[in-house]
Short mmCIF file of C-alpha atoms and ligand atoms in Angstrom, two decimals:
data_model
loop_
_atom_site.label_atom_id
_atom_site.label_comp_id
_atom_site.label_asym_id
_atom_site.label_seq_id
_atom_site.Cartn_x
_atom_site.Cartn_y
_atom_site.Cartn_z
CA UNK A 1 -9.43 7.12 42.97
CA UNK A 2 -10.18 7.86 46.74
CA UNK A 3 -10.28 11.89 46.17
CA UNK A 4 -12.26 13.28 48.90
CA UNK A 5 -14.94 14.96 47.35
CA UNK A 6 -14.50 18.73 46.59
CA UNK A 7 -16.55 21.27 45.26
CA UNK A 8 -19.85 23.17 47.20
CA UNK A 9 -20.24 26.50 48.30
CA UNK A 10 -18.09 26.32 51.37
CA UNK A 11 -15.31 26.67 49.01
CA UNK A 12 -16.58 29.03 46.32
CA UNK A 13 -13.19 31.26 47.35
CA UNK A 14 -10.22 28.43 46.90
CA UNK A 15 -7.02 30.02 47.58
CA UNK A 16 -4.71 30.80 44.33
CA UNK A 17 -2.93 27.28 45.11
CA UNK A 18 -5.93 25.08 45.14
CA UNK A 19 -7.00 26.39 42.05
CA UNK A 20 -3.56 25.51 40.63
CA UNK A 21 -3.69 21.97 41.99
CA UNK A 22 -7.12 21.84 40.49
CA UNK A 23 -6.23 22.65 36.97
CA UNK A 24 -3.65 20.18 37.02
CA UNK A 25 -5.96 17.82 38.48
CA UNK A 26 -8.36 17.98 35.49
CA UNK A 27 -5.56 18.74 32.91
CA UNK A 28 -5.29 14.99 32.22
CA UNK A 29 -9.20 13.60 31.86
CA UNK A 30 -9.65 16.87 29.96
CA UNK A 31 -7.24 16.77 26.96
CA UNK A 32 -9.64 16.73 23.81
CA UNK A 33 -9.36 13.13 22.05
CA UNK A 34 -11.83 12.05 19.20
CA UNK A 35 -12.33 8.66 21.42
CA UNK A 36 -13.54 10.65 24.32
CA UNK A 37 -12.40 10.46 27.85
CA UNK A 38 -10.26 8.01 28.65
CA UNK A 39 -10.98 4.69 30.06
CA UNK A 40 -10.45 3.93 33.50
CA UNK A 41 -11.05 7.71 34.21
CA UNK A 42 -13.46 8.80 37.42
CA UNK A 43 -16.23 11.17 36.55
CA UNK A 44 -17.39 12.26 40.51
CA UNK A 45 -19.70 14.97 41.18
CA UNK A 46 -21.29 16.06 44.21
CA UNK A 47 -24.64 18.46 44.50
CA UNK A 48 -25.70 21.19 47.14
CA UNK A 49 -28.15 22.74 47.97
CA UNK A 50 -28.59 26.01 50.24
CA UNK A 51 -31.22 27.33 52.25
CA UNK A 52 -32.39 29.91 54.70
CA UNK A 53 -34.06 28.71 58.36
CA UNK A 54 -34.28 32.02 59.60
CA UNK A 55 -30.54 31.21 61.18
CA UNK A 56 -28.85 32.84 58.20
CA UNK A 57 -28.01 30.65 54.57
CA UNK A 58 -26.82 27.07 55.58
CA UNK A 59 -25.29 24.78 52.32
CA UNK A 60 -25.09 20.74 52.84
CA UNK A 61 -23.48 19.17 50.50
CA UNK A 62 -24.85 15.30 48.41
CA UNK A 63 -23.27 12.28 48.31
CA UNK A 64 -20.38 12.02 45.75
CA UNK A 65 -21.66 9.85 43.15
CA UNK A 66 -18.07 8.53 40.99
CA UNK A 67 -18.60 6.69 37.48
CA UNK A 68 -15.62 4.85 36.20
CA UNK A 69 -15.40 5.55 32.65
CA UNK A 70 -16.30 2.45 30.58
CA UNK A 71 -13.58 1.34 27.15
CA UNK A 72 -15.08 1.90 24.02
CA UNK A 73 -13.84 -0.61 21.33
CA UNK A 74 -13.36 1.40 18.08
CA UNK A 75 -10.69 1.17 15.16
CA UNK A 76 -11.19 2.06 11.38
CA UNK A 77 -8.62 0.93 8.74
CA UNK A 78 -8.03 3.07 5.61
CA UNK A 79 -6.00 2.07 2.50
CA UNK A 80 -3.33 4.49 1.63
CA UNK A 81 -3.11 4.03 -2.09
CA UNK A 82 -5.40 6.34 -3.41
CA UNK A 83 -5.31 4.64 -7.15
CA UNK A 84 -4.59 0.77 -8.31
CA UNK A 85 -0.59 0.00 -7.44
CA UNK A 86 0.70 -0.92 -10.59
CA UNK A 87 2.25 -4.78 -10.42
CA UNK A 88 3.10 -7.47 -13.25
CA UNK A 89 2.52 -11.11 -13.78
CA UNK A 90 4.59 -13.33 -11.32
CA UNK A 91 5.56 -10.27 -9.40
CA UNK A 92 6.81 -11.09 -5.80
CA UNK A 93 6.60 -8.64 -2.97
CA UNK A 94 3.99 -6.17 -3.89
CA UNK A 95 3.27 -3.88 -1.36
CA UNK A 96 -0.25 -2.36 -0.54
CA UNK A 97 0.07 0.22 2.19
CA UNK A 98 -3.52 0.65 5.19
CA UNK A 99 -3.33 2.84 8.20
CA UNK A 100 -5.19 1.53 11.36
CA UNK A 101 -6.33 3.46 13.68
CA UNK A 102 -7.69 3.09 17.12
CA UNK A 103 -10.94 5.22 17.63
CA UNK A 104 -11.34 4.09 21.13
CA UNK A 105 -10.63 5.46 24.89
CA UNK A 106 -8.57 3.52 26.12
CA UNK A 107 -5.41 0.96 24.70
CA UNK A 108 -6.12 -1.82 22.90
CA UNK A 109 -4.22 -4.39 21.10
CA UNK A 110 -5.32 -5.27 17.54
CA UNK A 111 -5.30 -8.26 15.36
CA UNK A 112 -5.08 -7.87 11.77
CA UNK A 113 -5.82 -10.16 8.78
CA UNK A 114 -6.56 -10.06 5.23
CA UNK A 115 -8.97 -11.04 2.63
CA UNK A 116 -7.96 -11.49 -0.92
CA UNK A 117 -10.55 -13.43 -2.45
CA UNK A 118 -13.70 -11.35 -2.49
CA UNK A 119 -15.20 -11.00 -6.03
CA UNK A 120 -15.66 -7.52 -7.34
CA UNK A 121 -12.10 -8.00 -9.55
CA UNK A 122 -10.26 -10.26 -11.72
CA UNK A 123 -7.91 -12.11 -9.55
CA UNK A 124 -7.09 -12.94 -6.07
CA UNK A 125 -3.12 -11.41 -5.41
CA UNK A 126 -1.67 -14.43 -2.84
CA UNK A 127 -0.45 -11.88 0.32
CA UNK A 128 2.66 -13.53 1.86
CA UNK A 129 3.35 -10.90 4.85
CA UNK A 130 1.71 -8.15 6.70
CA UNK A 131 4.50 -5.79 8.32
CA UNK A 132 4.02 -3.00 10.71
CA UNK A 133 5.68 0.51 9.62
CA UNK A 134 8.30 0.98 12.51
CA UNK A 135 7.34 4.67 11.77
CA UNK A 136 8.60 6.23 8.54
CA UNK A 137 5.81 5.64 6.27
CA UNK A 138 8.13 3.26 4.10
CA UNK A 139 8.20 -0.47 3.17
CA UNK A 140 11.30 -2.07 3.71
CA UNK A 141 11.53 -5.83 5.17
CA UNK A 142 15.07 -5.12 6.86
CA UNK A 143 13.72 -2.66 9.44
CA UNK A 144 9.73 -2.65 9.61
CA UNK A 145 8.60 -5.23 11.70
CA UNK A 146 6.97 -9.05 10.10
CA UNK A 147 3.41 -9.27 11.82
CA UNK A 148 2.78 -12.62 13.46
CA UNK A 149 -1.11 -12.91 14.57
CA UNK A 150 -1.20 -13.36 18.50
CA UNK A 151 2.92 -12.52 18.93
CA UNK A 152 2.89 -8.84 17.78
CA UNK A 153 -0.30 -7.72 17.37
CA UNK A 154 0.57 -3.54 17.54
CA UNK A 155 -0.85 -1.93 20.72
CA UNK A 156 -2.59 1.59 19.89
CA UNK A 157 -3.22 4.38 22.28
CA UNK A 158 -6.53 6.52 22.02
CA UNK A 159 -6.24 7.93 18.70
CA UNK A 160 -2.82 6.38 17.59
CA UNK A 161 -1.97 5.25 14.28
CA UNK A 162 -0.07 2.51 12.63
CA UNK A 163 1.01 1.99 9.05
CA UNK A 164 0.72 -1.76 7.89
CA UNK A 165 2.06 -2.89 4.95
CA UNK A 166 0.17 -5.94 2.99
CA UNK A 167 3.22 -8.21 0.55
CA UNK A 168 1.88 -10.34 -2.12
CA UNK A 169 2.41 -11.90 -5.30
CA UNK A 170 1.03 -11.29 -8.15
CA UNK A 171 -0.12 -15.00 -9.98
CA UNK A 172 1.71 -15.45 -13.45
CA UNK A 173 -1.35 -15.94 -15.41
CA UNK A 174 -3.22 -12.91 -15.21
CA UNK A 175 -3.06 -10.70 -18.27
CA UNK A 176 -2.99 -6.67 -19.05
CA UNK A 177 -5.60 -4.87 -16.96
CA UNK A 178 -6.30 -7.18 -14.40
CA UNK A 179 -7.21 -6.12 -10.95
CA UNK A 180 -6.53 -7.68 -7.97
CA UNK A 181 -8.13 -6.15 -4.31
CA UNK A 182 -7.00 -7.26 -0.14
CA UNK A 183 -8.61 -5.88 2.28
CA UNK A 184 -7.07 -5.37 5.14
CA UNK A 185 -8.75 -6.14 8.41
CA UNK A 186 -7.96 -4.84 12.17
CA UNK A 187 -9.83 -6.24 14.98
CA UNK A 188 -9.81 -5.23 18.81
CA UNK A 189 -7.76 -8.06 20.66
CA UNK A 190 -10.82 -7.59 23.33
CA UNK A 191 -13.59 -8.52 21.44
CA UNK A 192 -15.68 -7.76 18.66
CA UNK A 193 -19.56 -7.88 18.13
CA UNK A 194 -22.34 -5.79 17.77
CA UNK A 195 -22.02 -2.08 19.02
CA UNK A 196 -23.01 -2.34 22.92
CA UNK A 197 -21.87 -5.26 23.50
CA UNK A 198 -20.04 -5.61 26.54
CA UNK A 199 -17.01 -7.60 28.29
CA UNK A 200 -17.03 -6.94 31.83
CA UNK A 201 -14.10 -6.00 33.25
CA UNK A 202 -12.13 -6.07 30.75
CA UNK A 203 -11.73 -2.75 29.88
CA UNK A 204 -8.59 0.01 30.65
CA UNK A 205 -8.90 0.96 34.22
CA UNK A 206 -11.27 -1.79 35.20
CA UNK A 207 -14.51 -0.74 33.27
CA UNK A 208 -16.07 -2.58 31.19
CA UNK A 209 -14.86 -2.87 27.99
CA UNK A 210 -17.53 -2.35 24.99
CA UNK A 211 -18.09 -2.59 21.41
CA UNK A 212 -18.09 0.68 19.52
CA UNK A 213 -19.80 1.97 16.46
CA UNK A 214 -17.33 0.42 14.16
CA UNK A 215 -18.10 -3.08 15.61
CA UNK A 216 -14.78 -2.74 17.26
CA UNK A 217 -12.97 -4.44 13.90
CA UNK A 218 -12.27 -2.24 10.93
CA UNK A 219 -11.83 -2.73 6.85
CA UNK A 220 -10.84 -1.59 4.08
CA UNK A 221 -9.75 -2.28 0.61
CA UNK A 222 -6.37 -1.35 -2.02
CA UNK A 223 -5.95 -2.75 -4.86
CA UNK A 224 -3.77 -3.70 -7.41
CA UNK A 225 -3.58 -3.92 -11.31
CA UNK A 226 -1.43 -5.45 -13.74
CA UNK A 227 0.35 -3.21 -16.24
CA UNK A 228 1.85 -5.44 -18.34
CA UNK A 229 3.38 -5.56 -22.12
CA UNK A 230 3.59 -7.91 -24.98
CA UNK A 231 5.66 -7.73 -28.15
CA UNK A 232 5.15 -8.84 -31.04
CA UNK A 233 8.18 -9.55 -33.95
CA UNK A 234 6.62 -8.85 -37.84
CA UNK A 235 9.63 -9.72 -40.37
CA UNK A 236 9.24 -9.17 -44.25
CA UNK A 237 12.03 -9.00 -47.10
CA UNK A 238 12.01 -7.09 -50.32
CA UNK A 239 14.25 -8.14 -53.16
CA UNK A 240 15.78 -6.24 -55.50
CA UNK A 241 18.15 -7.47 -58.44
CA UNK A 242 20.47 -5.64 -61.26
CA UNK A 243 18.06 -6.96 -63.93
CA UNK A 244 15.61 -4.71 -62.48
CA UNK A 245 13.18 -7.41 -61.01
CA UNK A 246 12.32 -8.91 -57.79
CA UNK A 247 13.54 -12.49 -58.48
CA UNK A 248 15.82 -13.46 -55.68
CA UNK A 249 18.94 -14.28 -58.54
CA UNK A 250 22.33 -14.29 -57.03
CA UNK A 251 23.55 -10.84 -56.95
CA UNK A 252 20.03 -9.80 -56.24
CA UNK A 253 19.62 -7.81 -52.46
CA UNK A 254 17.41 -8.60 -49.77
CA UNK A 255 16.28 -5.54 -47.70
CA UNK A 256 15.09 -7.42 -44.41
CA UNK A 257 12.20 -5.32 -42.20
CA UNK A 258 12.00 -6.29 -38.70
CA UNK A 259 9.20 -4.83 -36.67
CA UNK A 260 8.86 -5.05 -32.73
CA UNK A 261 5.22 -3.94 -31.92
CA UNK A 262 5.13 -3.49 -27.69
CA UNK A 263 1.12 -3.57 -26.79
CA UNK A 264 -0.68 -3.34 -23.24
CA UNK A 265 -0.15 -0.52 -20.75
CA UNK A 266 3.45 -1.85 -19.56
CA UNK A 267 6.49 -1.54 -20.70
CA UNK A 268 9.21 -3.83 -21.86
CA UNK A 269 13.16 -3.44 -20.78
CA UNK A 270 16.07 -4.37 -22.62
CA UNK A 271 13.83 -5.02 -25.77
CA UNK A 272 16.73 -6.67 -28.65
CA UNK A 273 16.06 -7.46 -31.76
CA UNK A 274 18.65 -10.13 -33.42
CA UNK A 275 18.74 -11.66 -36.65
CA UNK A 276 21.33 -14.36 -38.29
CA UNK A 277 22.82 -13.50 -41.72
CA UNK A 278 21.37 -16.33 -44.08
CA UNK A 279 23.90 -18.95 -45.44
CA UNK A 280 24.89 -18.17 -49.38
CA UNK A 281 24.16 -14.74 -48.58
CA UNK A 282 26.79 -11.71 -47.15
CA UNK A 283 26.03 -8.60 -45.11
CA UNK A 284 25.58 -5.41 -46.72
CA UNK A 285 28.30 -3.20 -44.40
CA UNK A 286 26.93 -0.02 -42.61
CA UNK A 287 22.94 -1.78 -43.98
CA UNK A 288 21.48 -1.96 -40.25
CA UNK A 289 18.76 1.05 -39.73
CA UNK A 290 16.28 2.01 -37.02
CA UNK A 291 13.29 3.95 -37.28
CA UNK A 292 15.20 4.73 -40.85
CA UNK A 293 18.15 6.29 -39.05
CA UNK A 294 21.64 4.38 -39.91
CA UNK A 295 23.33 2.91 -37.62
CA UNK A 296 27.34 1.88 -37.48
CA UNK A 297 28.52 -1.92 -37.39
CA UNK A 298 30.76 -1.49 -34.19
CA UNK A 299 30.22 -1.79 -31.14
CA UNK A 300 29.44 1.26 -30.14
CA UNK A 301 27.09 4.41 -28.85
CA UNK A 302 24.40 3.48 -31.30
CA UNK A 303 22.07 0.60 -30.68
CA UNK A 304 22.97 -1.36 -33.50
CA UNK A 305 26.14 -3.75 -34.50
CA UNK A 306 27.56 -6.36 -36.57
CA UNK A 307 29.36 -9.11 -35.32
CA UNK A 308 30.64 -10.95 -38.79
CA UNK A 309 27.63 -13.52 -38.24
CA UNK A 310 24.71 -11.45 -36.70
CA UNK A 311 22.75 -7.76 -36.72
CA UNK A 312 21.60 -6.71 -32.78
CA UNK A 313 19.74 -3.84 -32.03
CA UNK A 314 19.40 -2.77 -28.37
CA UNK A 315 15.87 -1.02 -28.35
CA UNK A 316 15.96 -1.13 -24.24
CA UNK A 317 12.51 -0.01 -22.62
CA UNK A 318 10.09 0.46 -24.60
CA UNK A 319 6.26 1.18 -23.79
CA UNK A 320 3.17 -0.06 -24.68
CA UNK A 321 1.27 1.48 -27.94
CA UNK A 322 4.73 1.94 -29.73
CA UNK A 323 6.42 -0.14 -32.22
CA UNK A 324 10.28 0.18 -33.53
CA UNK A 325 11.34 -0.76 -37.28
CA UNK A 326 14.81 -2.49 -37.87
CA UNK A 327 16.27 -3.08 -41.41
CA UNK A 328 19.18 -4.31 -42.86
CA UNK A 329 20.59 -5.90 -46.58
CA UNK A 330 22.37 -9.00 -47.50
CA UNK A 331 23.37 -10.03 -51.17
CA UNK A 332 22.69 -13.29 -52.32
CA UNK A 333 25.55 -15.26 -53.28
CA1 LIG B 401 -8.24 -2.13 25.75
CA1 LIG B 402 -10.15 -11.35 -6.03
CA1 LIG B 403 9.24 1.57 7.42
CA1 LIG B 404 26.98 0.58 -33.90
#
């Protein structure tokens, strides 16, 4: 900036046009950002002094002294799940969801890794991509962009944000409950180090670029936890016979109890419960109840059917802590 230096008393009365022009001068260095002024920006002042020789009040003016406004390297990184995401064992492309923002005055590209092996939990989820948000806040691998470090690490501006989204899978042996944390990490492409340390040169505007507060890299930490479901199958049979006793004679009935008993803090889908007919016995018609409601042979809006050599019942989704009770007769032949 080669501005000839302005200011001093000789021009304490600007006309209405150079006050315009100044405005617009300092409209751009001025506009309030929470990383300060901006990089590469010229901070000149000049001092005067007046005085009386007897001659009537003379002003001189200083030197201009201009400081080129150094970079500061800053960038936090916030998770934006505010509770566990919910995933299940095996589970492929679960998404945790960070915001990065750069803190700094001036641009700056950042790199961005993750850690997903620090203790503090019960598993380590495998991450398979990092994507950057192309701006709507919403996952989706067709349009949001795969990160590759060093190709596409995302420039910020002072103050600008960027939504990153962290895939992973979730390993097949971890059980109900389980909790699994990444932490996502954002470094400044510049350099990183103690706050005050300084790369010469290097920063916007040619000042030097130097490490904020944050260290110039940034973490933080989301977290997921499996919610899974198991079910277990109970089956029992009661007899009864037309002599009045529980011997299992021909003739005599057998009143079959099936119970499903879904467990965990999951859910199950498309939960069916199927059991053969026995050989030397036959199906009781219409027998087949759930929850001690009847239901019809066919094929039809119930759950349950008949099929000449089988009993279904379709209990669908069904969530953890509740069980479901299926019975049905044969005779004995
Ligand atoms: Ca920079
Ligand atoms: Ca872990
Ligand atoms: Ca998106
Ligand atoms: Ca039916």
């Amino acid at each position: 900036m080669m501005n000839a230096p302005v200011g001093g008393a000789k021009h304490q009365l600007l006309p209405s046009c150079s006050i315009l022009a100044l405005l617009a001068a300092l409209a751009l260095p001025m506009q309030a950002q929470a990383g300060g002024t901006r990089a590469g920006s010229t901070i000149s002042n000049t001092a005067s002094a007046s005085f009386d020789t007897g001659a009537g009040t003379t002003t001189i003016d200083s030197n201009q002294v201009d400081l080129l406004v150094d970079e500061l390297l800053d960038v936090t990184v916030d998770s934006s799940n505010p509770a566990d995401v919910p995933t299940t064992p095996g589970a492929t492309g679960q998404v945790l969801t960070f915001s990065v923002t750069n803190n700094g005055n001036g641009v700056e590209n950042f790199v961005l890794s993750t850690i997903a092996n620090a203790g503090g939990d019960n598993y380590d989820p495998v991450v398979t991509q990092i994507y950057i948000d192309n701006g709507d806040g919403v996952f989706d691998a067709g349009t949001d962009t795969l990160y590759t470090p060093g190709a596409n690490d995302p420039e910020l501006d002072p103050d600008e944000s960027v939504t990153v989204f962290v895939v992973a899978t979730t390993p097949g042996a971890v059980v109900d409950g389980n909790r699994g944390i990444v932490s996502l990490v954002a470094a400044a492409v510049t350099g990183t180090g103690a706050p005050g340390t300084s790369f010469a040169g290097q920063g916007e505007g040619g000042g030097d670029a130097v490490v904020g507060s944050t260290g110039a890299d940034g973490t933080d930490a989301g977290a997921f936890i499996v919610s899974a479901a198991t079910v277990t199958l109970v089956k029992s049979a009661v007899v009864t016979n037309p002599l009045g006793t529980a011997d299992p004679i021909p003739g005599a009935t057998i009143t079959y109890t099936i119970v499903a008993t879904v467990a965990g803090s999951g859910s199950v889908s498309g939960l069916a419960i199927t059991d053969n007919i026995p050989a030397d016995t036959s199906y009781v018609p219409g027998s087949i109840t759930l929850g001690g409601s009847g239901l019809s042979d066919a094929v039809d809006a119930d759950a349950g059917d008949y099929n000449g050599t089988r009993i279904n019942v379709a209990l669908g989704t069904v969530a953890g802590g509740q069980t479901r009770t299926v019975t049905f007769q044969t005779i004995i032949e």
